[in-house]
Amino acid sequence: MGRYSVPLAPQLANFSMITVGQQVLDVGCGPGALTAELVRQLGPDAVSAVDPSEPFVAAAQQRHPGVRVQRAAAEHLPFGDQAFDAALAQLVVHFMTDPVAGLCEMARVTRKNGVIAACVWDHAGGQGPLSVFWEAALELDRDAEDESQLAGAREGHLAQLFRAAGLREVEEGVLSVDVEHPSFEEWWEPFTLGVGPAGSYATGLDAKRQAQLRELCRELLPAAPFVLTARAWATRGHV
Ligand SMILES: C[S@@+](CC[C@H](N)C(=O)[O-])C[C@H]1O[C@@H](n2cnc3c(N)ncnc32)[C@H](O)[C@@H]1O
């Protein structure tokens, strides 16, 4: 999904209104798409990052040697109170075991009046980067569990979670990225790696059903090369 999260990162960074001189935490950094943008805007000394997955921590640390990267989940952050000016989570809230607890922890480690910002793809509104995949999966299997019910994936839900976490002056926005795919195979190949709910679903099918899913996706998508627009719900609030 890096092909979508890389162009999304400057938009979330700008939406969070961070400024040079601030200390910022990237929660659920993965291999570092948002981390890279934060380093570009603020410099490596201003950026800390956490992720619960050891391979992602290693990848982010390798890409950004000057950034402090630690293994941790949002729900249990290894920092003292008010250690940061802002805490951001790009495409992470829907994976948190307890999203409100995760946002409360992000608020705890952020100073008073500091900013918490997050975004989640619009999985429920059919405008996420995986929408064609799930449309095809559901057409072939009505019991397929898509990502529309996940936290923050429907309009207004992230803001509800922010308010439940006690954040103030909660504001919502919509982020949108256009990604060009040179061929259908380039679009399909990441699903075969088994990453994320869509990848797990695709690789959990037998060869015949996976081929049916692939061919239905091909039918639903425009002829290559094609551009897909993906939308994310964004929310920011103050501690
Ligand atoms: C879709 S990736 C997003 C990675 C990165 N933020 C980006 O935009 O490319 C989701 C990330 O959330 C992490 N994650 C899952 N559960 C988490 C939790 N409870 N707290 C923090 N991060 C979590 C995963 O390990 C993964 O790196």
mmCIF file of C-alpha atoms and ligand atoms in Angstrom:
data_model
loop_
_atom_site.group_PDB
_atom_site.id
_atom_site.type_symbol
_atom_site.label_atom_id
_atom_site.label_comp_id
_atom_site.label_asym_id
_atom_site.label_seq_id
_atom_site.Cartn_x
_atom_site.Cartn_y
_atom_site.Cartn_z
ATOM 1 C CA MET A 1 0.000 0.000 0.000
ATOM 2 C CA GLY A 2 3.037 2.277 0.010
ATOM 3 C CA ARG A 3 2.045 3.512 -3.430
ATOM 4 C CA TYR A 4 -1.026 5.137 -1.812
ATOM 5 C CA SER A 5 0.369 6.036 1.626
ATOM 6 C CA VAL A 6 3.405 7.908 0.242
ATOM 7 C CA PRO A 7 1.319 10.581 -1.567
ATOM 8 C CA LEU A 8 -1.102 10.664 1.397
ATOM 9 C CA ALA A 9 1.630 11.535 3.922
ATOM 10 C CA PRO A 10 2.201 15.213 2.951
ATOM 11 C CA GLN A 11 -1.550 15.752 3.124
ATOM 12 C CA LEU A 12 -1.853 14.378 6.670
ATOM 13 C CA ALA A 13 1.257 16.307 7.760
ATOM 14 C CA ASN A 14 -0.219 19.543 6.376
ATOM 15 C CA PHE A 15 -3.655 18.803 7.843
ATOM 16 C CA SER A 16 -2.060 18.376 11.288
ATOM 17 C CA MET A 17 -0.577 21.906 11.013
ATOM 18 C CA ILE A 18 2.785 20.885 12.494
ATOM 19 C CA THR A 19 5.502 23.537 12.326
ATOM 20 C CA VAL A 20 9.305 23.560 12.293
ATOM 21 C CA GLY A 21 10.732 23.361 15.821
ATOM 22 C CA GLN A 22 8.068 20.957 17.075
ATOM 23 C CA GLN A 23 8.670 17.406 18.335
ATOM 24 C CA VAL A 24 6.343 14.952 16.568
ATOM 25 C CA LEU A 25 5.457 11.278 17.135
ATOM 26 C CA ASP A 26 4.487 8.992 14.213
ATOM 27 C CA VAL A 27 2.293 6.211 15.675
ATOM 28 C CA GLY A 28 2.096 2.980 13.640
ATOM 29 C CA CYS A 29 4.864 4.168 11.338
ATOM 30 C CA GLY A 30 5.070 0.939 9.300
ATOM 31 C CA PRO A 31 8.055 1.105 6.940
ATOM 32 C CA GLY A 32 7.969 4.901 7.239
ATOM 33 C CA ALA A 33 5.804 6.648 4.625
ATOM 34 C CA LEU A 34 4.666 9.390 7.028
ATOM 35 C CA THR A 35 7.992 9.325 8.884
ATOM 36 C CA ALA A 36 9.741 10.322 5.633
ATOM 37 C CA GLU A 37 7.448 13.318 5.182
ATOM 38 C CA LEU A 38 7.867 14.400 8.819
ATOM 39 C CA VAL A 39 11.656 14.188 8.434
ATOM 40 C CA ARG A 40 11.428 16.213 5.213
ATOM 41 C CA GLN A 41 9.386 18.941 6.922
ATOM 42 C CA LEU A 42 10.947 18.980 10.424
ATOM 43 C CA GLY A 43 14.310 17.158 10.273
ATOM 44 C CA PRO A 44 15.159 13.761 11.833
ATOM 45 C CA ASP A 45 15.862 15.134 15.336
ATOM 46 C CA ALA A 46 12.252 16.304 15.584
ATOM 47 C CA VAL A 47 10.713 12.925 14.752
ATOM 48 C CA SER A 48 10.053 9.801 16.864
ATOM 49 C CA ALA A 49 8.191 6.767 15.596
ATOM 50 C CA VAL A 50 6.648 3.578 16.983
ATOM 51 C CA ASP A 51 5.156 0.422 15.490
ATOM 52 C CA PRO A 52 4.250 -2.920 17.124
ATOM 53 C CA SER A 53 5.744 -4.913 14.218
ATOM 54 C CA GLU A 54 9.461 -5.630 14.575
ATOM 55 C CA PRO A 55 10.139 -5.890 10.785
ATOM 56 C CA PHE A 56 8.488 -2.473 10.281
ATOM 57 C CA VAL A 57 10.524 -0.967 13.139
ATOM 58 C CA ALA A 58 13.711 -2.320 11.510
ATOM 59 C CA ALA A 59 12.698 -1.034 8.058
ATOM 60 C CA ALA A 60 11.788 2.438 9.348
ATOM 61 C CA GLN A 61 14.999 2.655 11.389
ATOM 62 C CA GLN A 62 17.089 1.630 8.393
ATOM 63 C CA ARG A 63 15.448 4.245 6.170
ATOM 64 C CA HIS A 64 15.730 6.973 8.809
ATOM 65 C CA PRO A 65 18.818 6.412 10.966
ATOM 66 C CA GLY A 66 18.417 9.800 12.694
ATOM 67 C CA VAL A 67 14.863 9.075 13.864
ATOM 68 C CA ARG A 68 14.173 7.335 17.195
ATOM 69 C CA VAL A 69 12.092 4.281 16.218
ATOM 70 C CA GLN A 70 10.765 1.962 18.919
ATOM 71 C CA ARG A 71 8.572 -1.123 19.045
ATOM 72 C CA ALA A 72 5.268 -0.224 20.700
ATOM 73 C CA ALA A 73 1.512 -0.158 20.121
ATOM 74 C CA ALA A 74 -0.522 3.039 20.368
ATOM 75 C CA GLU A 75 -2.317 1.696 23.440
ATOM 76 C CA HIS A 76 0.959 1.528 25.447
ATOM 77 C CA LEU A 77 3.374 4.248 24.362
ATOM 78 C CA PRO A 78 6.858 4.174 25.922
ATOM 79 C CA PHE A 79 7.039 7.923 26.608
ATOM 80 C CA GLY A 80 6.373 10.212 29.536
ATOM 81 C CA ASP A 81 3.464 12.647 29.707
ATOM 82 C CA GLN A 82 3.529 15.656 27.343
ATOM 83 C CA ALA A 83 6.727 14.556 25.577
ATOM 84 C CA PHE A 84 5.587 15.758 22.106
ATOM 85 C CA ASP A 85 3.956 18.756 20.431
ATOM 86 C CA ALA A 86 1.932 16.511 18.117
ATOM 87 C CA ALA A 87 1.146 12.812 17.584
ATOM 88 C CA LEU A 88 0.007 11.542 14.176
ATOM 89 C CA ALA A 89 -1.347 8.180 13.019
ATOM 90 C CA GLN A 90 -1.672 7.561 9.277
ATOM 91 C CA LEU A 91 -3.860 4.549 8.364
ATOM 92 C CA VAL A 92 -3.487 3.032 11.835
ATOM 93 C CA VAL A 93 -6.571 3.739 13.995
ATOM 94 C CA HIS A 94 -8.580 0.987 12.248
ATOM 95 C CA PHE A 95 -5.908 -1.560 13.229
ATOM 96 C CA MET A 96 -5.770 -0.568 16.902
ATOM 97 C CA THR A 97 -7.121 -3.171 19.325
ATOM 98 C CA ASP A 98 -8.741 -0.326 21.283
ATOM 99 C CA PRO A 99 -8.871 2.888 19.179
ATOM 100 C CA VAL A 100 -10.088 5.142 22.014
ATOM 101 C CA ALA A 101 -7.353 3.843 24.346
ATOM 102 C CA GLY A 102 -4.796 4.406 21.567
ATOM 103 C CA LEU A 103 -5.964 7.986 21.006
ATOM 104 C CA CYS A 104 -5.970 8.603 24.805
ATOM 105 C CA GLU A 105 -2.339 7.426 24.936
ATOM 106 C CA MET A 106 -1.443 9.691 21.991
ATOM 107 C CA ALA A 107 -3.044 12.553 23.951
ATOM 108 C CA ARG A 108 -1.204 11.630 27.170
ATOM 109 C CA VAL A 109 2.221 11.875 25.499
ATOM 110 C CA THR A 110 1.308 15.168 23.776
ATOM 111 C CA ARG A 111 1.516 18.531 25.560
ATOM 112 C CA LYS A 112 -1.536 20.540 26.508
ATOM 113 C CA ASN A 113 -2.937 22.291 23.381
ATOM 114 C CA GLY A 114 -0.804 20.005 21.205
ATOM 115 C CA VAL A 115 -2.356 18.302 18.155
ATOM 116 C CA ILE A 116 -3.489 14.726 17.539
ATOM 117 C CA ALA A 117 -4.225 13.890 13.889
ATOM 118 C CA ALA A 118 -5.165 10.679 12.120
ATOM 119 C CA CYS A 119 -6.627 9.393 8.867
ATOM 120 C CA VAL A 120 -8.257 6.171 7.688
ATOM 121 C CA TRP A 121 -9.224 5.196 4.128
ATOM 122 C CA ASP A 122 -12.894 5.540 3.205
ATOM 123 C CA HIS A 123 -13.492 1.790 3.208
ATOM 124 C CA ALA A 124 -17.204 2.205 3.989
ATOM 125 C CA GLY A 125 -17.978 4.760 1.268
ATOM 126 C CA GLY A 126 -16.493 2.690 -1.534
ATOM 127 C CA GLN A 127 -13.736 5.211 -2.255
ATOM 128 C CA GLY A 128 -10.760 3.561 -0.589
ATOM 129 C CA PRO A 129 -7.834 2.129 -2.561
ATOM 130 C CA LEU A 130 -9.178 -1.389 -1.957
ATOM 131 C CA SER A 131 -12.782 -0.721 -2.954
ATOM 132 C CA VAL A 132 -12.642 -2.548 -6.293
ATOM 133 C CA PHE A 133 -11.015 -5.537 -4.602
ATOM 134 C CA TRP A 134 -13.761 -5.781 -1.951
ATOM 135 C CA GLU A 135 -16.541 -5.124 -4.487
ATOM 136 C CA ALA A 136 -15.343 -8.128 -6.492
ATOM 137 C CA ALA A 137 -14.770 -10.258 -3.371
ATOM 138 C CA LEU A 138 -18.316 -9.569 -2.123
ATOM 139 C CA GLU A 139 -19.829 -10.277 -5.530
ATOM 140 C CA LEU A 140 -18.239 -13.738 -5.463
ATOM 141 C CA ASP A 141 -18.700 -14.382 -1.739
ATOM 142 C CA ARG A 142 -21.388 -12.532 0.203
ATOM 143 C CA ASP A 143 -19.735 -13.600 3.479
ATOM 144 C CA ALA A 144 -16.378 -11.962 2.675
ATOM 145 C CA GLU A 145 -15.459 -9.621 5.525
ATOM 146 C CA ASP A 146 -14.448 -6.335 3.967
ATOM 147 C CA GLU A 147 -12.954 -3.387 5.891
ATOM 148 C CA SER A 148 -16.036 -1.134 5.950
ATOM 149 C CA GLN A 149 -16.848 -1.880 9.592
ATOM 150 C CA LEU A 150 -13.409 -0.954 10.884
ATOM 151 C CA ALA A 151 -12.895 2.008 13.221
ATOM 152 C CA GLY A 152 -12.718 5.328 11.408
ATOM 153 C CA ALA A 153 -13.548 3.878 7.981
ATOM 154 C CA ARG A 154 -16.944 5.622 7.680
ATOM 155 C CA GLU A 155 -17.694 9.318 7.546
ATOM 156 C CA GLY A 156 -17.681 10.987 10.965
ATOM 157 C CA HIS A 157 -16.504 7.966 12.939
ATOM 158 C CA LEU A 158 -12.916 9.133 13.495
ATOM 159 C CA ALA A 159 -14.251 12.383 14.958
ATOM 160 C CA GLN A 160 -16.500 10.378 17.309
ATOM 161 C CA LEU A 161 -13.482 8.406 18.487
ATOM 162 C CA PHE A 162 -11.480 11.617 18.995
ATOM 163 C CA ARG A 163 -14.283 13.080 21.149
ATOM 164 C CA ALA A 164 -14.562 9.829 23.107
ATOM 165 C CA ALA A 165 -10.827 10.156 23.826
ATOM 166 C CA GLY A 166 -11.441 13.603 25.316
ATOM 167 C CA LEU A 167 -9.882 15.660 22.513
ATOM 168 C CA ARG A 168 -11.071 19.244 22.013
ATOM 169 C CA GLU A 169 -11.817 21.383 18.940
ATOM 170 C CA VAL A 170 -12.175 18.279 16.788
ATOM 171 C CA GLU A 171 -12.153 19.048 13.065
ATOM 172 C CA GLU A 172 -12.681 16.749 10.100
ATOM 173 C CA GLY A 173 -11.218 16.800 6.597
ATOM 174 C CA VAL A 174 -11.044 14.674 3.475
ATOM 175 C CA LEU A 175 -7.707 13.703 1.923
ATOM 176 C CA SER A 176 -7.517 12.364 -1.618
ATOM 177 C CA VAL A 177 -4.758 10.803 -3.694
ATOM 178 C CA ASP A 178 -4.551 9.840 -7.372
ATOM 179 C CA VAL A 179 -2.364 6.846 -8.175
ATOM 180 C CA GLU A 180 -1.536 5.737 -11.709
ATOM 181 C CA HIS A 181 -1.330 2.010 -12.395
ATOM 182 C CA PRO A 182 0.595 1.113 -15.561
ATOM 183 C CA SER A 183 -0.948 -2.364 -15.824
ATOM 184 C CA PHE A 184 -3.564 -4.579 -14.173
ATOM 185 C CA GLU A 185 -0.810 -6.946 -13.022
ATOM 186 C CA GLU A 186 0.966 -4.112 -11.182
ATOM 187 C CA TRP A 187 -2.329 -3.313 -9.376
ATOM 188 C CA TRP A 188 -3.036 -6.987 -8.514
ATOM 189 C CA GLU A 189 0.415 -8.198 -7.464
ATOM 190 C CA PRO A 190 0.452 -6.671 -3.904
ATOM 191 C CA PHE A 191 -2.706 -8.608 -2.974
ATOM 192 C CA THR A 192 -0.795 -11.865 -3.564
ATOM 193 C CA LEU A 193 1.699 -10.963 -0.822
ATOM 194 C CA GLY A 194 -0.853 -11.657 1.907
ATOM 195 C CA VAL A 195 -0.443 -8.280 3.636
ATOM 196 C CA GLY A 196 -3.400 -6.687 5.463
ATOM 197 C CA PRO A 197 -7.022 -7.923 5.471
ATOM 198 C CA ALA A 198 -7.301 -7.844 1.639
ATOM 199 C CA GLY A 199 -4.015 -9.695 1.130
ATOM 200 C CA SER A 200 -4.970 -12.294 3.763
ATOM 201 C CA TYR A 201 -8.333 -12.794 2.073
ATOM 202 C CA ALA A 202 -6.786 -13.210 -1.406
ATOM 203 C CA THR A 203 -4.053 -15.608 -0.292
ATOM 204 C CA GLY A 204 -6.564 -17.597 1.801
ATOM 205 C CA LEU A 205 -8.502 -18.565 -1.366
ATOM 206 C CA ASP A 206 -7.708 -21.679 -3.362
ATOM 207 C CA ALA A 207 -6.081 -21.124 -6.775
ATOM 208 C CA LYS A 208 -9.374 -21.337 -8.724
ATOM 209 C CA ARG A 209 -11.236 -18.854 -6.520
ATOM 210 C CA GLN A 210 -8.268 -16.511 -6.419
ATOM 211 C CA ALA A 211 -8.181 -16.550 -10.241
ATOM 212 C CA GLN A 212 -11.952 -15.783 -10.353
ATOM 213 C CA LEU A 213 -11.442 -12.858 -8.000
ATOM 214 C CA ARG A 214 -8.506 -11.568 -10.049
ATOM 215 C CA GLU A 215 -10.471 -11.740 -13.306
ATOM 216 C CA LEU A 216 -13.527 -9.997 -11.809
ATOM 217 C CA CYS A 217 -11.252 -7.202 -10.540
ATOM 218 C CA ARG A 218 -9.812 -6.919 -14.051
ATOM 219 C CA GLU A 219 -13.347 -6.523 -15.461
ATOM 220 C CA LEU A 220 -14.312 -3.881 -12.900
ATOM 221 C CA LEU A 221 -11.211 -1.734 -13.420
ATOM 222 C CA PRO A 222 -10.675 0.577 -16.400
ATOM 223 C CA ALA A 223 -8.299 -0.558 -19.164
ATOM 224 C CA ALA A 224 -4.638 0.007 -18.256
ATOM 225 C CA PRO A 225 -2.989 2.375 -17.744
ATOM 226 C CA PHE A 226 -5.561 3.741 -15.290
ATOM 227 C CA VAL A 227 -5.666 6.214 -12.434
ATOM 228 C CA LEU A 228 -7.479 5.383 -9.180
ATOM 229 C CA THR A 229 -8.551 8.086 -6.767
ATOM 230 C CA ALA A 230 -8.591 7.080 -3.096
ATOM 231 C CA ARG A 231 -10.177 9.093 -0.319
ATOM 232 C CA ALA A 232 -9.313 9.118 3.391
ATOM 233 C CA TRP A 233 -11.228 10.558 6.325
ATOM 234 C CA ALA A 234 -8.943 12.778 8.401
ATOM 235 C CA THR A 235 -9.498 14.222 11.876
ATOM 236 C CA ARG A 236 -7.474 16.496 14.134
ATOM 237 C CA GLY A 237 -8.081 17.594 17.684
ATOM 238 C CA HIS A 238 -6.330 19.355 20.534
ATOM 239 C CA VAL A 239 -5.242 17.914 23.868
HETATM 240 C C1 LIG B 1 -1.477 0.395 6.828
HETATM 241 S S1 LIG B 1 -0.057 0.417 7.839
HETATM 242 C C2 LIG B 1 0.316 2.156 7.882
HETATM 243 C C3 LIG B 1 1.785 2.414 8.066
HETATM 244 C C4 LIG B 1 2.196 3.870 7.926
HETATM 245 N N1 LIG B 1 1.592 4.690 8.960
HETATM 246 C C5 LIG B 1 1.856 4.395 6.537
HETATM 247 O O1 LIG B 1 1.032 5.281 6.433
HETATM 248 O O2 LIG B 1 2.414 3.864 5.576
HETATM 249 C C6 LIG B 1 -0.716 0.126 9.460
HETATM 250 C C7 LIG B 1 0.344 0.073 10.542
HETATM 251 O O3 LIG B 1 -0.286 0.081 11.825
HETATM 252 C C8 LIG B 1 0.481 -0.731 12.677
HETATM 253 N N2 LIG B 1 -0.358 -1.089 13.828
HETATM 254 C C9 LIG B 1 -1.223 -2.114 13.963
HETATM 255 N N3 LIG B 1 -1.795 -2.078 15.171
HETATM 256 C C10 LIG B 1 -1.287 -1.013 15.825
HETATM 257 C C11 LIG B 1 -1.466 -0.461 17.130
HETATM 258 N N4 LIG B 1 -2.317 -1.007 18.017
HETATM 259 N N5 LIG B 1 -0.755 0.637 17.464
HETATM 260 C C12 LIG B 1 0.091 1.206 16.568
HETATM 261 N N6 LIG B 1 0.294 0.717 15.325
HETATM 262 C C13 LIG B 1 -0.371 -0.379 14.961
HETATM 263 C C14 LIG B 1 0.905 -1.890 11.792
HETATM 264 O O4 LIG B 1 2.000 -2.603 12.337
HETATM 265 C C15 LIG B 1 1.242 -1.153 10.495
HETATM 266 O O5 LIG B 1 2.573 -0.753 10.457
#
